Amino acid sequence: MTDLETRVTPPGSATPRRAAPALLGYVAVRALGLLALAVWSAARDKSAYTLLTARWDALWYTRVAELGYGYEVRLPNGDVHSNLAFFPLLPWLERLLHAVTPLSYADAGFAVSLLASLAAAWGVFAVADQVYGRRAGVCAVLVWAVLPVGIVQSMAYSESLFTALAAWSLYAVLTGRWVTAGVLASLAGLTRPVGLAVVAAVWAAGVASFVRAREAPTAESAPRRGTGAGAARVAPRALGMLLAPLGAAGYVLWVGHHTGKGPLGYFDVQAGWRNGFDGGYAFARFVADKFTSFPSALAGLGLIVGVALLLWLYVVCVRQRQPLPLLVYAGVVLALALCASSYFGSKPRLLLPAFPLLLPLALALARLRTSRSALVVGCLAAASAVYGAWWLNGSGPP
């Protein structure tokens, strides 16, 4: 038992055998997506593998893995795109895999992404299973797999790696494994800037746990005379909270030292990419500009509906009384994605790690008969596969 308000952990709830239906379903959905991409790309005389491993951010990651930090591109408008904007865990893993196998850096990035996507699917299942049960866990994984931008889960990007670390950190919090949660949160902080969301979830859960233990001590949490049991139970929680921010803080401080611009040097690097946090003002202007002509107005309307749907899902998560760490994590991911000031086309993939928002949909799917839920998932998987193939052969994720 833990001091969090979650249901009792069923025996072996995080074992591969228990998660097998979810993982098999996930593999099937992703295989369909890759098949559709291969067919579509071949029809357009393009390489599907190149689209997955050697475009956009994937190139920046492999360059960091191969050559280290220090590369930058100066644009005609004066902007400076530095590879210091990319957090180091994915390139570290690419370099390690390249060193111990015959794989190229791009191949290593693809392999890491595939393995991380499976770990992420397993983590999503573990969290949903812990909170709502096995059937909901399977449905949560399938809903995450059939997202329109699900193809990013198979790209040499950091979304899958980050989601895996975040999901397992949240699961560790839910099951009272505080040190594990802190270590995984620290690694998530070395993967993407949004690692702040995992840190916030660990800290929120930790503070709430301390408050509950102080206000309503139980026989299990109260210290026993002469045994040090209370300190023994408090120490892992405090250590997990201490470890959680070290990854992100360490990299941000290193960038500041490396650039000679002090603790806030990383924000100068992001400013060179025109990235920042403006509360959603730039995104609101971007949406408003869509209504200047009729064809683009439809896209603007779609964006408004999409944002409204995300906010509605979050409200439903609150009403369904999801555990505090899930609400904090999803809320921070949502806020950072919607309130960033640049790269508006990236927002769908930036929201990929916000899997707790999908749990209400997973619950609704779990209530259907198996035949109906299979039909729904099959149709969504086909649509996601076609959209992903079209997307990557077009503009794709910036």
PDB file of C-alpha atoms in Angstrom, residues 191-355:
ATOM      1  CA  THR A 191      15.251  14.512 -22.580  1.00  0.00           C
ATOM      2  CA  ARG A 192      12.972  17.479 -23.236  1.00  0.00           C
ATOM      3  CA  PRO A 193      12.275  20.890 -21.653  1.00  0.00           C
ATOM      4  CA  VAL A 194       8.804  19.626 -20.757  1.00  0.00           C
ATOM      5  CA  GLY A 195      10.530  17.398 -18.209  1.00  0.00           C
ATOM      6  CA  LEU A 196       9.399  20.193 -15.891  1.00  0.00           C
ATOM      7  CA  ALA A 197       5.961  18.545 -15.995  1.00  0.00           C
ATOM      8  CA  VAL A 198       7.297  15.297 -14.512  1.00  0.00           C
ATOM      9  CA  VAL A 199       9.194  17.183 -11.831  1.00  0.00           C
ATOM     10  CA  ALA A 200       6.047  19.126 -10.957  1.00  0.00           C
ATOM     11  CA  ALA A 201       4.049  15.890 -10.700  1.00  0.00           C
ATOM     12  CA  VAL A 202       6.596  14.280  -8.362  1.00  0.00           C
ATOM     13  CA  TRP A 203       6.786  17.378  -6.200  1.00  0.00           C
ATOM     14  CA  ALA A 204       3.016  17.851  -6.057  1.00  0.00           C
ATOM     15  CA  ALA A 205       2.498  14.240  -5.038  1.00  0.00           C
ATOM     16  CA  GLY A 206       5.314  14.435  -2.510  1.00  0.00           C
ATOM     17  CA  VAL A 207       4.058  17.629  -0.881  1.00  0.00           C
ATOM     18  CA  ALA A 208       0.488  16.285  -0.773  1.00  0.00           C
ATOM     19  CA  SER A 209       1.763  13.092   0.805  1.00  0.00           C
ATOM     20  CA  PHE A 210       3.683  15.002   3.469  1.00  0.00           C
ATOM     21  CA  VAL A 211       0.619  17.119   4.219  1.00  0.00           C
ATOM     22  CA  ARG A 212      -1.664  14.096   4.543  1.00  0.00           C
ATOM     23  CA  ALA A 213       0.817  12.294   6.761  1.00  0.00           C
ATOM     24  CA  ARG A 214       1.100  15.365   8.988  1.00  0.00           C
ATOM     25  CA  GLU A 215      -2.625  16.059   9.217  1.00  0.00           C
ATOM     26  CA  ALA A 216      -3.865  12.484   9.560  1.00  0.00           C
ATOM     27  CA  PRO A 217      -1.035  10.191  10.676  1.00  0.00           C
ATOM     28  CA  THR A 218      -1.847   6.530  10.544  1.00  0.00           C
ATOM     29  CA  ALA A 219      -0.383   3.567  12.321  1.00  0.00           C
ATOM     30  CA  GLU A 220       1.455   2.775   9.116  1.00  0.00           C
ATOM     31  CA  SER A 221       2.997   6.223   8.643  1.00  0.00           C
ATOM     32  CA  ALA A 222       3.481   7.286  12.285  1.00  0.00           C
ATOM     33  CA  PRO A 223       6.991   6.763  13.643  1.00  0.00           C
ATOM     34  CA  ARG A 224       7.503   3.973  16.138  1.00  0.00           C
ATOM     35  CA  ARG A 225       9.578   4.679  19.234  1.00  0.00           C
ATOM     36  CA  GLY A 226      13.139   3.541  18.853  1.00  0.00           C
ATOM     37  CA  THR A 227      12.760   2.171  15.321  1.00  0.00           C
ATOM     38  CA  GLY A 228      13.166   5.255  13.155  1.00  0.00           C
ATOM     39  CA  ALA A 229      10.290   3.949  10.975  1.00  0.00           C
ATOM     40  CA  GLY A 230       8.902   7.428  10.376  1.00  0.00           C
ATOM     41  CA  ALA A 231      12.231   8.765   9.133  1.00  0.00           C
ATOM     42  CA  ALA A 232      12.722   5.642   7.061  1.00  0.00           C
ATOM     43  CA  ARG A 233       9.458   6.294   5.259  1.00  0.00           C
ATOM     44  CA  VAL A 234      10.031  10.030   4.857  1.00  0.00           C
ATOM     45  CA  ALA A 235      13.575   9.729   3.538  1.00  0.00           C
ATOM     46  CA  PRO A 236      12.784   7.978   0.192  1.00  0.00           C
ATOM     47  CA  ARG A 237      10.053  10.512  -0.508  1.00  0.00           C
ATOM     48  CA  ALA A 238      12.349  13.447   0.183  1.00  0.00           C
ATOM     49  CA  LEU A 239      15.176  11.863  -1.812  1.00  0.00           C
ATOM     50  CA  GLY A 240      12.884  11.292  -4.802  1.00  0.00           C
ATOM     51  CA  MET A 241      11.799  14.931  -4.714  1.00  0.00           C
ATOM     52  CA  LEU A 242      15.425  16.041  -4.475  1.00  0.00           C
ATOM     53  CA  LEU A 243      16.504  13.895  -7.420  1.00  0.00           C
ATOM     54  CA  ALA A 244      13.609  14.838  -9.731  1.00  0.00           C
ATOM     55  CA  PRO A 245      14.816  18.284 -10.928  1.00  0.00           C
ATOM     56  CA  LEU A 246      18.523  17.458 -11.170  1.00  0.00           C
ATOM     57  CA  GLY A 247      18.519  16.407 -14.836  1.00  0.00           C
ATOM     58  CA  ALA A 248      16.832  19.487 -16.249  1.00  0.00           C
ATOM     59  CA  ALA A 249      18.562  21.861 -13.853  1.00  0.00           C
ATOM     60  CA  GLY A 250      21.936  20.303 -14.587  1.00  0.00           C
ATOM     61  CA  TYR A 251      21.617  20.693 -18.333  1.00  0.00           C
ATOM     62  CA  VAL A 252      20.233  24.236 -18.176  1.00  0.00           C
ATOM     63  CA  LEU A 253      23.074  25.307 -15.876  1.00  0.00           C
ATOM     64  CA  TRP A 254      25.631  23.590 -18.097  1.00  0.00           C
ATOM     65  CA  VAL A 255      24.327  25.456 -21.149  1.00  0.00           C
ATOM     66  CA  GLY A 256      24.568  28.715 -19.238  1.00  0.00           C
ATOM     67  CA  HIS A 257      28.160  27.934 -18.296  1.00  0.00           C
ATOM     68  CA  HIS A 258      28.999  26.711 -21.817  1.00  0.00           C
ATOM     69  CA  THR A 259      27.652  29.868 -23.451  1.00  0.00           C
ATOM     70  CA  GLY A 260      29.081  32.167 -20.773  1.00  0.00           C
ATOM     71  CA  LYS A 261      25.655  33.736 -20.257  1.00  0.00           C
ATOM     72  CA  GLY A 262      24.971  32.496 -16.760  1.00  0.00           C
ATOM     73  CA  PRO A 263      22.066  30.456 -15.372  1.00  0.00           C
ATOM     74  CA  LEU A 264      19.594  31.864 -17.917  1.00  0.00           C
ATOM     75  CA  GLY A 265      21.772  31.160 -20.950  1.00  0.00           C
ATOM     76  CA  TYR A 266      19.510  28.325 -22.081  1.00  0.00           C
ATOM     77  CA  PHE A 267      16.641  30.770 -22.534  1.00  0.00           C
ATOM     78  CA  ASP A 268      18.823  32.841 -24.839  1.00  0.00           C
ATOM     79  CA  VAL A 269      19.420  29.695 -26.890  1.00  0.00           C
ATOM     80  CA  GLN A 270      15.675  29.110 -27.116  1.00  0.00           C
ATOM     81  CA  ALA A 271      15.135  32.750 -28.041  1.00  0.00           C
ATOM     82  CA  GLY A 272      17.377  32.156 -31.050  1.00  0.00           C
ATOM     83  CA  TRP A 273      14.767  29.630 -32.202  1.00  0.00           C
ATOM     84  CA  ARG A 274      12.019  32.159 -31.357  1.00  0.00           C
ATOM     85  CA  ASN A 275      10.781  29.808 -28.657  1.00  0.00           C
ATOM     86  CA  GLY A 276       9.376  31.185 -25.455  1.00  0.00           C
ATOM     87  CA  PHE A 277       6.407  31.209 -23.106  1.00  0.00           C
ATOM     88  CA  ASP A 278       3.967  34.063 -23.674  1.00  0.00           C
ATOM     89  CA  GLY A 279       0.798  32.660 -22.122  1.00  0.00           C
ATOM     90  CA  GLY A 280      -0.652  31.720 -25.507  1.00  0.00           C
ATOM     91  CA  TYR A 281      -0.717  35.216 -27.014  1.00  0.00           C
ATOM     92  CA  ALA A 282       1.253  34.298 -30.148  1.00  0.00           C
ATOM     93  CA  PHE A 283      -0.805  31.153 -30.658  1.00  0.00           C
ATOM     94  CA  ALA A 284      -4.019  33.140 -30.313  1.00  0.00           C
ATOM     95  CA  ARG A 285      -2.779  35.582 -32.965  1.00  0.00           C
ATOM     96  CA  PHE A 286      -1.819  32.658 -35.199  1.00  0.00           C
ATOM     97  CA  VAL A 287      -5.352  31.263 -34.929  1.00  0.00           C
ATOM     98  CA  ALA A 288      -6.934  34.680 -35.456  1.00  0.00           C
ATOM     99  CA  ASP A 289      -4.908  35.222 -38.634  1.00  0.00           C
ATOM    100  CA  LYS A 290      -6.503  32.083 -40.082  1.00  0.00           C
ATOM    101  CA  PHE A 291      -9.826  33.924 -40.298  1.00  0.00           C
ATOM    102  CA  THR A 292      -8.553  36.469 -42.823  1.00  0.00           C
ATOM    103  CA  SER A 293      -9.708  34.300 -45.733  1.00  0.00           C
ATOM    104  CA  PHE A 294     -12.327  31.614 -46.195  1.00  0.00           C
ATOM    105  CA  PRO A 295     -10.209  28.515 -46.877  1.00  0.00           C
ATOM    106  CA  SER A 296      -7.868  29.185 -43.975  1.00  0.00           C
ATOM    107  CA  ALA A 297     -10.829  30.021 -41.742  1.00  0.00           C
ATOM    108  CA  LEU A 298     -11.727  26.347 -41.741  1.00  0.00           C
ATOM    109  CA  ALA A 299      -8.275  25.562 -40.350  1.00  0.00           C
ATOM    110  CA  GLY A 300      -8.730  28.275 -37.724  1.00  0.00           C
ATOM    111  CA  LEU A 301     -12.063  26.794 -36.724  1.00  0.00           C
ATOM    112  CA  GLY A 302     -10.454  23.371 -36.484  1.00  0.00           C
ATOM    113  CA  LEU A 303      -7.748  24.741 -34.189  1.00  0.00           C
ATOM    114  CA  ILE A 304     -10.338  26.315 -31.915  1.00  0.00           C
ATOM    115  CA  VAL A 305     -12.292  23.069 -31.747  1.00  0.00           C
ATOM    116  CA  GLY A 306      -9.088  21.139 -31.047  1.00  0.00           C
ATOM    117  CA  VAL A 307      -8.049  23.420 -28.182  1.00  0.00           C
ATOM    118  CA  ALA A 308     -11.583  23.314 -26.765  1.00  0.00           C
ATOM    119  CA  LEU A 309     -11.514  19.516 -26.897  1.00  0.00           C
ATOM    120  CA  LEU A 310      -8.204  19.407 -25.028  1.00  0.00           C
ATOM    121  CA  LEU A 311      -9.474  21.738 -22.320  1.00  0.00           C
ATOM    122  CA  TRP A 312     -12.712  19.735 -22.052  1.00  0.00           C
ATOM    123  CA  LEU A 313     -10.730  16.511 -21.667  1.00  0.00           C
ATOM    124  CA  TYR A 314      -8.707  18.057 -18.881  1.00  0.00           C
ATOM    125  CA  VAL A 315     -11.885  19.160 -17.103  1.00  0.00           C
ATOM    126  CA  VAL A 316     -13.220  15.611 -17.421  1.00  0.00           C
ATOM    127  CA  CYS A 317      -9.971  14.278 -15.948  1.00  0.00           C
ATOM    128  CA  VAL A 318     -10.483  16.561 -12.950  1.00  0.00           C
ATOM    129  CA  ARG A 319     -14.117  15.517 -12.580  1.00  0.00           C
ATOM    130  CA  GLN A 320     -13.141  11.857 -12.728  1.00  0.00           C
ATOM    131  CA  ARG A 321     -10.747  12.541  -9.842  1.00  0.00           C
ATOM    132  CA  GLN A 322      -7.588  11.351 -11.486  1.00  0.00           C
ATOM    133  CA  PRO A 323      -4.694  11.126  -9.017  1.00  0.00           C
ATOM    134  CA  LEU A 324      -2.987  14.440  -8.357  1.00  0.00           C
ATOM    135  CA  PRO A 325       0.322  13.621 -10.117  1.00  0.00           C
ATOM    136  CA  LEU A 326      -1.516  12.788 -13.356  1.00  0.00           C
ATOM    137  CA  LEU A 327      -3.502  16.018 -13.230  1.00  0.00           C
ATOM    138  CA  VAL A 328      -0.420  18.116 -12.524  1.00  0.00           C
ATOM    139  CA  TYR A 329       1.626  16.396 -15.218  1.00  0.00           C
ATOM    140  CA  ALA A 330      -1.065  16.669 -17.921  1.00  0.00           C
ATOM    141  CA  GLY A 331      -1.845  20.251 -16.957  1.00  0.00           C
ATOM    142  CA  VAL A 332       1.769  21.390 -17.240  1.00  0.00           C
ATOM    143  CA  VAL A 333       2.309  19.581 -20.556  1.00  0.00           C
ATOM    144  CA  LEU A 334      -0.888  21.154 -21.900  1.00  0.00           C
ATOM    145  CA  ALA A 335       0.050  24.630 -20.708  1.00  0.00           C
ATOM    146  CA  LEU A 336       3.580  24.469 -22.093  1.00  0.00           C
ATOM    147  CA  ALA A 337       2.376  23.184 -25.466  1.00  0.00           C
ATOM    148  CA  LEU A 338      -0.428  25.716 -25.932  1.00  0.00           C
ATOM    149  CA  CYS A 339       1.396  28.705 -24.488  1.00  0.00           C
ATOM    150  CA  ALA A 340       4.690  28.387 -26.369  1.00  0.00           C
ATOM    151  CA  SER A 341       5.297  31.307 -28.710  1.00  0.00           C
ATOM    152  CA  SER A 342       6.627  29.546 -31.810  1.00  0.00           C
ATOM    153  CA  TYR A 343       6.395  26.516 -34.092  1.00  0.00           C
ATOM    154  CA  PHE A 344       2.634  26.233 -33.980  1.00  0.00           C
ATOM    155  CA  GLY A 345       2.661  23.258 -36.332  1.00  0.00           C
ATOM    156  CA  SER A 346       4.585  21.311 -33.685  1.00  0.00           C
ATOM    157  CA  LYS A 347       1.876  21.558 -31.052  1.00  0.00           C
ATOM    158  CA  PRO A 348       0.143  18.246 -31.892  1.00  0.00           C
ATOM    159  CA  ARG A 349       3.366  16.279 -31.426  1.00  0.00           C
ATOM    160  CA  LEU A 350       4.289  18.313 -28.345  1.00  0.00           C
ATOM    161  CA  LEU A 351       1.051  17.042 -26.810  1.00  0.00           C
ATOM    162  CA  LEU A 352       1.884  13.371 -27.466  1.00  0.00           C
ATOM    163  CA  PRO A 353       3.275  12.851 -23.943  1.00  0.00           C
ATOM    164  CA  ALA A 354       0.051  14.156 -22.340  1.00  0.00           C
ATOM    165  CA  PHE A 355      -1.452  10.664 -22.221  1.00  0.00           C
TER     166      PHE A 355
END
